[in-house]
XYZ file of C-alpha atoms in Angstrom:
706
model
C -39.393 -18.060 -49.893
C -41.443 -15.583 -48.605
C -41.990 -13.988 -45.175
C -45.345 -15.403 -44.422
C -44.208 -18.610 -45.572
C -40.738 -17.984 -43.149
C -42.623 -17.618 -40.295
C -45.077 -20.494 -40.633
C -41.976 -22.360 -40.557
C -40.444 -20.792 -37.496
C -43.646 -21.595 -35.452
C -43.585 -25.468 -36.604
C -39.823 -25.625 -35.471
C -40.614 -23.946 -31.992
C -43.551 -25.655 -31.645
C -41.371 -29.033 -32.290
C -39.031 -28.058 -29.919
C -41.573 -27.282 -27.352
C -42.972 -30.915 -27.743
C -39.975 -32.313 -27.717
C -38.384 -30.502 -24.618
C -42.134 -31.750 -22.943
C -41.182 -35.409 -23.851
C -38.318 -35.121 -22.335
C -39.351 -33.268 -19.220
C -42.293 -35.683 -18.939
C -40.325 -39.158 -18.925
C -37.636 -37.019 -15.988
C -37.719 -38.937 -12.594
C -36.743 -35.829 -11.391
C -38.743 -33.065 -9.642
C -37.766 -29.748 -11.438
C -38.343 -26.853 -9.744
C -38.274 -23.059 -10.180
C -38.068 -20.608 -7.382
C -37.437 -17.298 -6.737
C -34.961 -15.210 -4.398
C -37.932 -15.507 -1.540
C -38.360 -19.248 -2.308
C -41.722 -18.750 -4.280
C -42.298 -21.436 -6.691
C -43.281 -20.257 -9.817
C -43.168 -23.233 -12.425
C -42.273 -26.885 -11.852
C -42.345 -29.966 -13.341
C -43.236 -33.568 -11.793
C -43.871 -31.997 -8.464
C -46.073 -34.970 -7.337
C -42.666 -36.878 -6.503
C -41.949 -34.703 -3.589
C -45.387 -36.719 -1.705
C -45.550 -39.991 -0.530
C -46.775 -42.451 -2.780
C -50.057 -43.427 -0.502
C -51.300 -39.667 -0.232
C -55.160 -39.665 -1.173
C -55.186 -36.235 -2.347
C -52.702 -34.525 -4.890
C -51.983 -31.323 -3.634
C -51.659 -27.727 -5.788
C -47.786 -27.514 -6.312
C -47.682 -24.526 -4.102
C -48.974 -26.137 -1.594
C -47.397 -29.574 -2.131
C -43.564 -27.373 -1.728
C -44.672 -25.630 1.333
C -45.818 -29.059 2.824
C -42.410 -30.166 1.433
C -40.118 -27.807 3.225
C -42.520 -27.967 6.585
C -41.445 -31.986 6.329
C -37.989 -31.464 6.100
C -35.984 -32.583 9.278
C -33.747 -30.572 11.444
C -32.998 -27.226 10.185
C -33.361 -28.713 6.425
C -35.340 -25.806 5.000
C -33.077 -23.313 6.334
C -30.029 -25.249 4.923
C -31.403 -25.631 1.069
C -32.918 -21.965 1.325
C -28.887 -21.079 2.367
C -27.374 -22.892 -0.435
C -29.679 -21.068 -2.915
C -28.562 -18.187 -2.035
C -25.242 -18.843 -2.165
C -25.839 -19.943 -5.520
C -27.415 -16.667 -6.315
C -24.225 -14.727 -5.483
C -21.681 -17.417 -6.730
C -23.265 -18.504 -10.170
C -22.009 -21.459 -9.259
C -24.208 -24.995 -8.312
C -24.982 -27.102 -4.815
C -25.664 -30.308 -4.378
C -26.962 -31.340 -1.100
C -29.048 -34.365 0.189
C -32.042 -33.576 2.663
C -34.828 -36.052 4.196
C -38.613 -35.293 4.883
C -41.017 -36.799 6.687
C -44.971 -36.956 5.988
C -46.793 -38.680 8.467
C -45.194 -42.677 8.328
C -42.912 -42.180 5.298
C -39.725 -40.858 5.671
C -38.197 -40.020 1.965
C -34.489 -38.509 0.956
C -33.663 -36.404 -2.041
C -30.614 -35.236 -3.587
C -30.916 -31.965 -4.435
C -28.989 -30.041 -6.924
C -29.460 -26.020 -7.382
C -28.386 -24.597 -10.208
C -28.763 -20.371 -10.838
C -30.897 -19.302 -14.104
C -29.798 -16.296 -15.312
C -32.686 -14.339 -17.241
C -32.657 -10.631 -18.172
C -36.179 -10.123 -18.952
C -37.351 -12.678 -16.304
C -37.065 -10.507 -12.892
C -37.227 -13.073 -10.112
C -36.468 -16.296 -11.537
C -33.309 -16.964 -9.308
C -32.563 -20.949 -9.538
C -33.915 -24.033 -10.218
C -33.723 -27.311 -8.179
C -33.357 -30.443 -9.722
C -34.960 -32.807 -6.568
C -33.879 -36.560 -6.979
C -35.640 -38.991 -4.519
C -32.901 -41.448 -3.370
C -34.745 -43.425 -0.698
C -38.262 -44.370 0.336
C -39.066 -45.845 3.769
C -42.371 -48.121 4.274
C -44.084 -47.339 0.918
C -43.428 -48.564 -2.361
C -42.615 -45.389 -4.646
C -45.567 -43.674 -6.774
C -44.540 -42.977 -10.108
C -44.807 -39.273 -10.939
C -47.406 -38.339 -13.578
C -46.839 -35.672 -16.229
C -48.917 -32.897 -15.012
C -49.317 -30.335 -18.088
C -47.777 -29.240 -20.867
C -47.782 -25.785 -20.042
C -44.574 -26.468 -17.810
C -42.521 -27.599 -20.345
C -43.006 -25.016 -22.162
C -42.546 -22.305 -19.536
C -39.175 -24.095 -19.121
C -38.483 -24.177 -22.551
C -39.252 -20.768 -22.875
C -36.624 -19.794 -20.208
C -34.134 -21.752 -21.458
C -34.862 -19.844 -24.430
C -34.309 -16.592 -23.222
C -31.308 -17.521 -20.641
C -28.096 -15.689 -21.028
C -26.576 -18.852 -20.690
C -26.139 -21.010 -23.484
C -27.743 -24.360 -23.168
C -27.225 -27.669 -25.501
C -29.666 -30.514 -24.689
C -28.598 -34.200 -25.881
C -30.032 -37.252 -26.550
C -29.398 -40.577 -24.431
C -27.293 -41.075 -27.466
C -25.103 -37.974 -27.430
C -26.915 -36.001 -30.095
C -27.505 -32.462 -29.621
C -31.571 -32.351 -29.657
C -32.067 -28.523 -28.301
C -29.849 -25.373 -28.149
C -31.130 -21.872 -27.369
C -30.233 -18.663 -29.344
C -27.098 -17.982 -26.457
C -25.328 -21.155 -27.734
C -26.128 -20.375 -31.455
C -24.216 -16.909 -31.012
C -21.423 -18.533 -28.770
C -20.414 -20.973 -31.882
C -21.500 -19.265 -34.500
C -24.010 -22.241 -36.223
C -27.427 -22.447 -37.164
C -29.826 -24.717 -35.421
C -29.553 -27.157 -38.358
C -26.181 -27.533 -37.854
C -25.727 -28.315 -34.979
C -27.973 -30.830 -34.395
C -26.258 -33.004 -37.672
C -23.038 -32.813 -35.624
C -21.709 -35.082 -33.657
C -19.515 -33.282 -31.428
C -19.570 -30.538 -28.847
C -18.161 -27.333 -29.938
C -17.448 -25.285 -27.967
C -14.072 -26.481 -26.625
C -10.619 -25.978 -28.259
C -8.606 -28.110 -29.678
C -6.513 -28.625 -26.555
C -9.364 -29.354 -24.254
C -11.581 -31.826 -26.192
C -10.077 -34.271 -23.723
C -12.318 -32.767 -21.339
C -15.225 -34.803 -23.035
C -14.340 -37.734 -21.839
C -14.260 -36.388 -18.134
C -17.514 -35.362 -18.396
C -19.343 -37.988 -19.834
C -17.555 -40.146 -17.245
C -18.977 -38.379 -14.730
C -22.210 -38.302 -16.029
C -22.347 -42.166 -16.281
C -21.242 -42.715 -12.682
C -22.435 -39.179 -11.037
C -25.120 -37.889 -13.274
C -23.042 -34.754 -13.006
C -20.267 -32.584 -13.793
C -19.302 -28.806 -13.401
C -16.180 -26.885 -14.048
C -14.122 -24.381 -15.606
C -13.696 -24.880 -19.813
C -12.566 -22.248 -22.728
C -13.938 -21.523 -26.146
C -12.165 -20.118 -29.338
C -14.364 -17.002 -30.273
C -13.964 -15.901 -33.879
C -10.954 -13.844 -33.390
C -9.390 -17.287 -32.396
C -8.967 -15.909 -28.312
C -10.211 -18.297 -25.586
C -12.947 -16.959 -23.492
C -13.533 -18.684 -20.030
C -17.162 -20.497 -19.317
C -18.411 -22.293 -16.327
C -19.710 -25.694 -18.093
C -22.624 -27.435 -15.799
C -23.968 -30.525 -17.062
C -26.760 -33.157 -15.533
C -28.208 -36.246 -16.614
C -31.863 -36.633 -16.757
C -32.845 -40.496 -16.528
C -36.160 -42.343 -17.048
C -37.852 -44.409 -13.856
C -35.157 -47.390 -14.546
C -32.567 -44.767 -13.854
C -31.619 -45.085 -17.602
C -30.536 -41.379 -19.119
C -32.493 -39.715 -21.487
C -31.444 -36.489 -21.770
C -28.384 -34.340 -20.907
C -28.646 -30.688 -20.040
C -24.975 -28.620 -20.579
C -25.394 -25.062 -19.517
C -22.303 -22.643 -20.163
C -21.910 -19.371 -18.230
C -19.438 -16.515 -19.473
C -17.302 -15.921 -16.876
C -14.841 -13.677 -18.370
C -15.911 -10.404 -16.449
C -15.529 -12.806 -13.311
C -12.580 -13.806 -13.879
C -10.767 -10.157 -15.195
C -11.976 -9.215 -11.644
C -10.246 -11.866 -9.866
C -7.059 -10.946 -12.211
C -7.680 -7.347 -11.276
C -7.716 -7.961 -7.794
C -4.706 -10.392 -7.456
C -2.976 -7.786 -10.013
C -4.013 -4.854 -7.162
C -3.467 -7.143 -4.201
C 0.197 -7.206 -5.141
C 1.149 -3.695 -6.641
C 0.840 -0.439 -5.506
C -2.088 1.146 -6.372
C -0.081 4.967 -6.177
C 2.739 4.090 -8.443
C 1.955 0.772 -9.990
C 5.065 -1.022 -9.074
C 5.220 -4.308 -7.145
C 4.405 -4.325 -3.550
C 6.118 -5.825 -0.402
C 4.442 -9.178 -0.487
C 5.495 -9.318 -4.586
C 8.604 -7.944 -3.722
C 9.534 -10.600 -0.599
C 8.216 -13.595 -3.191
C 10.293 -12.755 -5.559
C 13.623 -12.190 -3.747
C 12.961 -15.758 -1.891
C 12.875 -17.713 -5.705
C 15.499 -15.298 -6.801
C 17.902 -16.073 -3.874
C 16.774 -20.115 -4.604
C 17.676 -19.802 -8.625
C 21.105 -17.932 -7.671
C 22.252 -20.794 -5.380
C 20.678 -23.646 -7.373
C 22.249 -22.083 -10.882
C 25.205 -21.073 -8.927
C 24.884 -17.121 -9.973
C 24.941 -13.828 -7.857
C 22.383 -11.097 -7.786
C 21.875 -8.315 -6.131
C 19.615 -6.375 -3.726
C 19.034 -2.656 -3.974
C 17.580 -0.996 -0.669
C 16.697 2.512 -1.831
C 15.546 5.201 0.452
C 14.856 8.915 -0.694
C 16.589 11.929 1.282
C 14.650 14.295 2.985
C 10.960 12.934 1.764
C 9.404 14.216 4.734
C 10.455 17.689 4.001
C 9.019 17.164 1.076
C 5.480 16.023 2.316
C 5.598 18.643 5.280
C 6.537 21.577 3.459
C 4.683 21.343 -0.015
C 2.066 18.884 0.967
C 1.398 14.988 0.295
C -0.227 15.278 -2.973
C 2.955 16.844 -3.914
C 4.820 14.042 -2.182
C 2.758 11.945 -3.926
C 3.559 12.898 -7.419
C 7.776 12.608 -6.604
C 6.846 9.327 -5.654
C 4.810 8.211 -9.264
C 7.971 10.313 -11.137
C 10.464 8.800 -9.404
C 8.783 5.155 -10.100
C 8.467 6.224 -13.840
C 12.055 6.872 -13.880
C 13.240 4.015 -12.398
C 11.083 1.507 -14.708
C 12.485 3.938 -17.978
C 15.936 2.898 -17.285
C 15.708 -1.016 -16.104
C 13.598 -3.253 -18.744
C 16.318 -6.193 -18.894
C 13.998 -8.063 -16.041
C 15.286 -6.135 -12.834
C 11.985 -6.045 -10.203
C 11.197 -2.695 -8.625
C 9.224 -2.346 -6.119
C 7.684 0.446 -3.408
C 7.776 -1.728 -0.290
C 6.519 1.200 1.558
C 6.319 5.288 2.281
C 9.618 6.417 0.453
C 11.340 3.050 0.018
C 11.770 1.190 -3.069
C 13.992 -2.331 -3.954
C 15.354 -3.244 -7.105
C 16.189 -7.148 -7.517
C 18.720 -7.726 -10.421
C 19.562 -11.375 -11.016
C 22.731 -12.553 -12.548
C 25.146 -9.633 -11.817
C 28.163 -11.223 -10.881
C 30.031 -8.842 -9.109
C 29.698 -6.186 -6.735
C 31.573 -3.567 -9.256
C 28.207 -4.471 -11.463
C 25.630 -3.730 -8.732
C 27.527 -0.485 -8.117
C 27.248 0.107 -11.231
C 23.314 -0.287 -10.995
C 23.232 1.746 -8.208
C 25.077 4.954 -9.650
C 22.781 4.769 -12.914
C 19.940 5.161 -10.295
C 21.597 8.001 -8.724
C 21.720 9.408 -11.593
C 19.027 9.392 -13.353
C 17.462 10.784 -9.999
C 20.026 13.724 -9.944
C 17.767 15.562 -12.422
C 15.412 17.977 -10.746
C 11.707 16.709 -11.282
C 9.276 19.923 -12.704
C 5.853 19.827 -10.626
C 3.761 22.639 -10.899
C 6.340 24.749 -12.633
C 8.233 24.556 -9.848
C 11.575 22.370 -9.403
C 11.729 19.637 -6.823
C 15.363 18.072 -6.121
C 14.708 14.411 -4.822
C 18.511 12.242 -3.716
C 18.211 8.642 -2.281
C 20.677 6.700 -0.685
C 21.621 2.875 -1.847
C 21.982 0.202 0.298
C 23.552 -3.190 -1.695
C 23.679 -6.538 -0.509
C 24.969 -9.681 -2.824
C 23.049 -12.817 -2.724
C 23.229 -15.755 -2.205
C 24.814 -14.930 1.020
C 26.406 -18.321 3.005
C 22.802 -19.340 4.487
C 20.843 -15.668 4.691
C 17.149 -15.928 5.079
C 15.367 -13.461 2.935
C 14.634 -11.338 5.962
C 18.517 -11.440 7.001
C 19.392 -10.050 3.083
C 16.880 -7.260 3.508
C 18.392 -6.556 6.926
C 21.557 -6.546 5.230
C 20.483 -3.921 2.553
C 18.731 -1.781 4.949
C 21.993 -1.737 6.751
C 23.731 -0.383 3.843
C 21.215 1.604 3.432
C 21.831 3.581 6.622
C 25.760 3.446 6.111
C 24.826 5.400 2.633
C 22.712 8.078 4.968
C 25.314 8.043 7.487
C 27.752 9.059 4.862
C 26.387 11.955 3.586
C 23.379 10.749 1.878
C 23.059 10.856 -1.930
C 25.192 7.859 -2.288
C 25.210 4.392 -2.085
C 27.398 1.544 0.365
C 27.868 -1.943 -0.258
C 27.041 -4.635 2.159
C 29.854 -5.200 4.919
C 29.362 -7.499 8.224
C 31.562 -4.296 10.111
C 28.188 -2.588 9.515
C 26.626 -4.364 11.781
C 27.761 -3.028 15.059
C 27.415 0.391 13.796
C 23.855 -0.197 12.368
C 22.542 -2.110 15.695
C 24.034 0.677 17.913
C 22.167 3.302 15.675
C 18.582 1.400 15.713
C 19.384 1.421 19.502
C 19.549 5.508 19.404
C 16.467 5.372 17.500
C 14.750 2.887 19.753
C 15.498 4.990 22.663
C 15.241 8.276 21.505
C 11.503 8.063 20.781
C 11.109 7.722 25.014
C 14.147 10.286 25.857
C 11.600 13.042 26.297
C 8.529 11.174 28.125
C 12.052 9.475 30.398
C 13.166 12.865 31.050
C 16.877 12.138 29.982
C 17.104 15.543 27.694
C 18.572 18.209 29.077
C 20.113 21.683 28.256
C 22.900 23.362 28.527
C 23.814 27.431 28.394
C 27.351 28.261 27.335
C 27.801 32.117 27.927
C 27.925 34.935 25.366
C 30.463 37.818 25.854
C 30.913 41.511 24.660
C 34.335 41.210 24.668
C 34.536 44.985 24.997
C 32.751 45.450 28.376
C 33.596 42.204 29.517
C 29.284 41.458 29.914
C 27.335 38.668 29.238
C 25.119 39.529 26.803
C 23.488 36.019 26.495
C 23.620 32.222 25.712
C 23.403 29.522 23.195
C 21.428 26.668 24.612
C 22.366 23.177 23.742
C 20.850 19.940 23.998
C 21.953 17.052 25.661
C 21.215 13.452 26.303
C 22.308 11.199 28.341
C 20.393 7.840 28.206
C 19.657 5.393 30.648
C 20.779 2.227 28.601
C 23.002 4.074 25.806
C 24.991 6.664 28.112
C 26.140 9.958 26.638
C 24.676 10.174 23.275
C 26.489 13.115 21.343
C 23.959 15.514 19.438
C 26.104 15.012 16.100
C 24.448 11.460 16.225
C 21.062 11.790 17.740
C 20.242 14.910 15.796
C 20.556 13.587 12.211
C 18.659 10.230 13.655
C 16.171 12.225 14.865
C 15.704 14.754 11.688
C 15.473 10.890 9.500
C 13.261 9.288 11.597
C 10.784 12.247 12.030
C 11.166 13.191 15.627
C 12.846 16.683 15.014
C 9.818 18.800 15.668
C 9.274 16.803 18.869
C 12.942 17.515 19.988
C 12.897 21.551 18.783
C 9.586 22.164 20.097
C 10.523 20.784 23.666
C 13.715 22.808 23.742
C 11.982 26.003 22.984
C 9.664 25.196 25.384
C 12.181 24.806 28.111
C 14.150 27.808 27.416
C 11.275 29.957 27.255
C 10.248 28.258 30.682
C 13.537 28.880 31.712
C 13.835 32.483 30.473
C 10.440 33.142 32.631
C 11.954 32.125 35.449
C 15.547 34.467 35.193
C 13.683 37.353 34.912
C 12.570 37.378 38.668
C 16.361 37.089 39.239
C 18.043 39.855 36.378
C 16.242 42.736 34.967
C 19.016 42.679 32.633
C 18.416 41.628 29.118
C 19.574 38.490 28.310
C 19.389 36.557 24.639
C 18.941 33.051 24.369
C 20.366 31.562 21.220
C 18.160 28.798 20.057
C 19.215 26.224 17.458
C 16.308 25.393 14.815
C 16.651 22.816 12.416
C 16.139 23.237 8.533
C 12.852 21.209 8.780
C 11.438 22.812 11.756
C 11.792 26.338 9.815
C 10.108 25.052 6.504
C 7.299 24.133 8.546
C 3.873 26.218 7.686
C 2.988 26.481 11.597
C 6.104 26.825 12.912
C 5.630 30.620 13.647
C 2.345 29.491 15.112
C 4.252 27.181 18.028
C 6.630 30.086 18.416
C 3.998 32.879 19.205
C 1.787 30.199 21.653
C 5.160 29.249 23.251
C 6.218 32.815 24.046
C 2.716 33.902 25.036
C 2.401 30.749 26.990
C 5.496 31.811 29.709
C 4.541 35.420 29.183
C 7.710 36.965 27.469
C 8.793 38.788 24.419
C 10.274 38.015 21.210
C 13.282 40.350 22.198
C 14.640 37.652 24.323
C 14.793 34.552 21.917
C 17.594 34.385 18.960
C 16.668 31.538 16.150
C 20.202 30.110 14.862
C 19.887 28.229 11.578
C 22.901 26.890 10.013
C 24.548 28.670 6.389
C 23.503 25.332 4.461
C 20.310 25.242 5.536
C 20.233 28.770 3.221
C 21.584 26.778 0.047
C 17.917 25.769 -1.135
C 15.970 29.104 0.006
C 12.688 27.648 0.524
C 9.892 30.268 0.131
C 8.123 28.881 3.724
C 11.585 29.119 5.518
C 12.247 32.636 4.271
C 8.764 34.003 4.967
C 8.860 32.118 8.741
C 12.183 33.493 9.625
C 10.983 37.034 8.225
C 7.467 36.536 10.641
C 9.839 35.804 13.597
C 11.316 39.194 13.231
C 8.426 41.022 13.259
C 7.750 39.652 16.491
C 11.023 41.051 17.779
C 12.915 37.393 17.776
C 16.739 37.630 16.640
C 17.856 35.418 13.338
C 21.437 34.168 13.145
C 23.318 32.363 10.778
C 25.612 29.650 12.092
C 28.952 27.431 11.286
C 29.352 30.622 8.677
C 31.867 30.265 6.047
C 31.388 26.343 5.954
C 28.585 26.245 3.226
C 27.881 28.175 0.107
C 26.158 31.234 1.056
C 26.682 33.776 -1.900
C 26.756 37.297 -0.840
C 23.516 37.746 -3.270
C 21.630 35.155 -0.971
C 23.084 37.299 2.247
C 21.714 40.494 0.971
C 18.299 38.912 0.924
C 18.148 36.838 3.707
C 16.684 38.780 7.367
C 19.520 38.324 9.197
C 20.617 40.118 12.567
C 23.719 38.028 13.481
C 26.568 36.211 11.571
C 28.460 33.627 13.611
C 32.169 32.827 12.629
C 32.886 29.066 12.411
C 34.956 27.691 15.031
C 37.125 25.904 12.550
C 38.768 29.328 11.662
C 39.018 30.713 15.382
C 41.295 27.803 16.422
C 43.906 28.806 13.472
C 43.682 32.112 13.570
C 47.013 31.961 15.738
C 49.226 30.040 13.894
C 47.204 30.180 9.905
C 47.461 32.991 7.850
C 44.361 31.849 5.715
C 42.295 31.347 8.490
C 43.132 34.910 9.241
C 42.491 35.921 6.026
C 38.613 34.004 6.082
C 38.266 35.498 9.356
C 38.510 39.313 8.669
C 36.889 39.160 4.923
C 33.950 37.099 7.253
C 33.915 39.913 9.943
C 34.075 42.817 7.106
C 31.239 40.993 4.935
C 28.938 40.981 7.797
C 29.316 44.479 8.953
C 28.766 45.753 5.520
C 25.282 44.021 5.458
C 24.877 45.794 8.935
C 25.220 42.298 10.952
C 26.786 41.690 14.770
C 29.500 39.486 14.034
C 30.064 36.688 16.831
C 32.755 33.733 17.028
C 32.235 30.900 18.263
C 34.989 28.304 19.580
C 37.220 30.904 21.297
C 39.444 29.078 23.815
C 42.555 31.368 24.269
C 43.125 35.120 25.459
C 45.210 35.402 21.991
C 42.669 34.242 19.975
C 39.979 36.774 21.815
C 42.321 39.670 21.068
C 43.240 39.072 17.310
C 39.391 38.478 16.785
C 38.692 42.702 18.465
C 41.155 43.696 16.411
C 39.986 42.478 13.038
C 36.281 44.319 14.493
C 34.600 41.333 15.945
C 33.441 42.252 19.385
C 31.112 38.981 21.000
C 32.568 35.894 21.440
C 31.680 32.231 22.960
C 33.883 29.311 23.747
C 35.677 27.497 26.486
C 37.980 30.063 27.374
C 34.913 32.457 28.592
C 32.836 29.707 29.781
C 32.043 26.305 29.265
C 27.859 24.852 28.800
C 26.269 24.428 32.346
C 22.991 23.277 33.268
C 20.799 26.137 34.633
C 21.104 26.490 37.856
C 24.542 27.193 37.523
C 24.200 29.161 34.770
C 21.744 31.265 36.611
C 24.190 31.348 39.623
C 27.093 32.124 37.816
C 26.110 34.934 35.473
C 23.120 36.487 36.368
C 22.553 36.680 39.979
C 26.438 38.162 40.417
C 26.050 39.805 36.410
C 29.737 38.157 36.178
C 32.425 39.947 34.228
C 35.515 38.242 33.090
C 37.531 41.601 33.293
């Protein structure tokens, strides 16, 4: 066949289709209106249906449509426009009933609003199918078929629509399909017209046919989600809308099927659902997903009489990583931790990030505590290898709490609390380990929670106070300074030891507030004492490793000194030996800056940590404190004497001052002096006392112990 002959045949075929469509629309009892987003009428079929039968004149379509809208009762026009807007936004059809009054005539219409997707026809928003259901006082005037041009326009719109559209006649034979439908089923128009079935259903959904035709028979409409098979045999979701076009005697003459591809919408919904259930940083399930899974896992364990385990994993000192190296590095650490955990658990265990540096793991069918412990040991081992971030090593450790389920009638929240309690016990036991839940832990953890709660209010409630323990030059007997010791007497809990509340303050992020309160109070007290004594008096303040690593620590010290108008030479910063094991650059820089201000730097509890000689040589130190554990034994333990003598010798070789803490007897003092240590503090020389008492006993009178 020549190209010209093909074109003639195609034109003839198109004309035939348009004629068929015009006949179909002309015999319909419905009015079909095409409106844009501003509710302007773009095209219509049978708009005369909207006019009262006894109207003497026939209005032009635009005027008839405006008259119809104005005649709607109450908020009918507003409701109609709102429903049309909703259809445009959601892509889903809407159905409503409206009533209009024109003169003495009252008419009721059922309106079906359907979105129309036509990419190259901007402004064509939706189609209104109007069916008159009731007329009062006047017989119905049968609509006249007005012009073939409207039918042609409607045919053209169907042809260019991106929705797949197919029209059946009253005998359920295919009469018309658009190109989008042909593309969907990969069949020619002739092949489709010779077929008797609907080709867009897969085998599993052929039963929907019966539902559709039953709904069309009773209601004249059906809509719902269906799936099709592409060439690759993969399912695609579509929204199918079906309507019947009826003759004057309510006999269906045609059926209009419209398929809209909702693959992208479903993908978007799936992505939103995934994001709602997963942590955005690590991609792990989030707290909501975890809670749902834990509840189901506990129910399964109870039903199947098996035993599962919940592991609560909390990274140790993660706040320090954030504070020193920044939150970006902290995020990288969390991501790398999640990656390692996912790598080692691939047998159905659920790993979640439930917030901050907290992770959980649900392992079903572990059967015993020993198996749960093996899982915890595997996690500790995996995280023991340092992370390589931007060319630097970052060490990450964790504490793990374990509880088994089902446990009596424990709820999901109680299981989480038990695992959390065990995790806190692991931290209290030295961190970087795990702890199985035991009911005996509950009392201890309850007190810890109470300490956390009241510690947050301690500064505001003025429950904190400072004690000052004098430091002596044993050769002259003069007071040369004092160590500042923080004390807390809670109104609800009574006296709480610093050994208890300081670690808690570090773990919950309160150590900064406590440390700066101590620093400010000490500087204020030094300024007051200067009025009573001209003798230099060095106040030694303990600083935590977390504080010293902060980039703004030096600035806070400078501000404090300036605020109270004192010199840095009256302040000593004490740091425990273990704080130097990792030798963070920020900490060293801060200590060097403090020395430039005139502040003294002392290393506390020396001999109990792991400082090497090479480390000590590079640290900016002024004074070395011999730990009390060696001092208290030097009267009877030769090993303690040997260690104390070695520490004194080492300190002197580095040019450091040496002070012994915990001196409680005269004999201890004598032996220390023989070994070359001339400074001491301890109960033999004076107990820690409040500022007013310290002033009266040691500063005003310049008291000597000899």
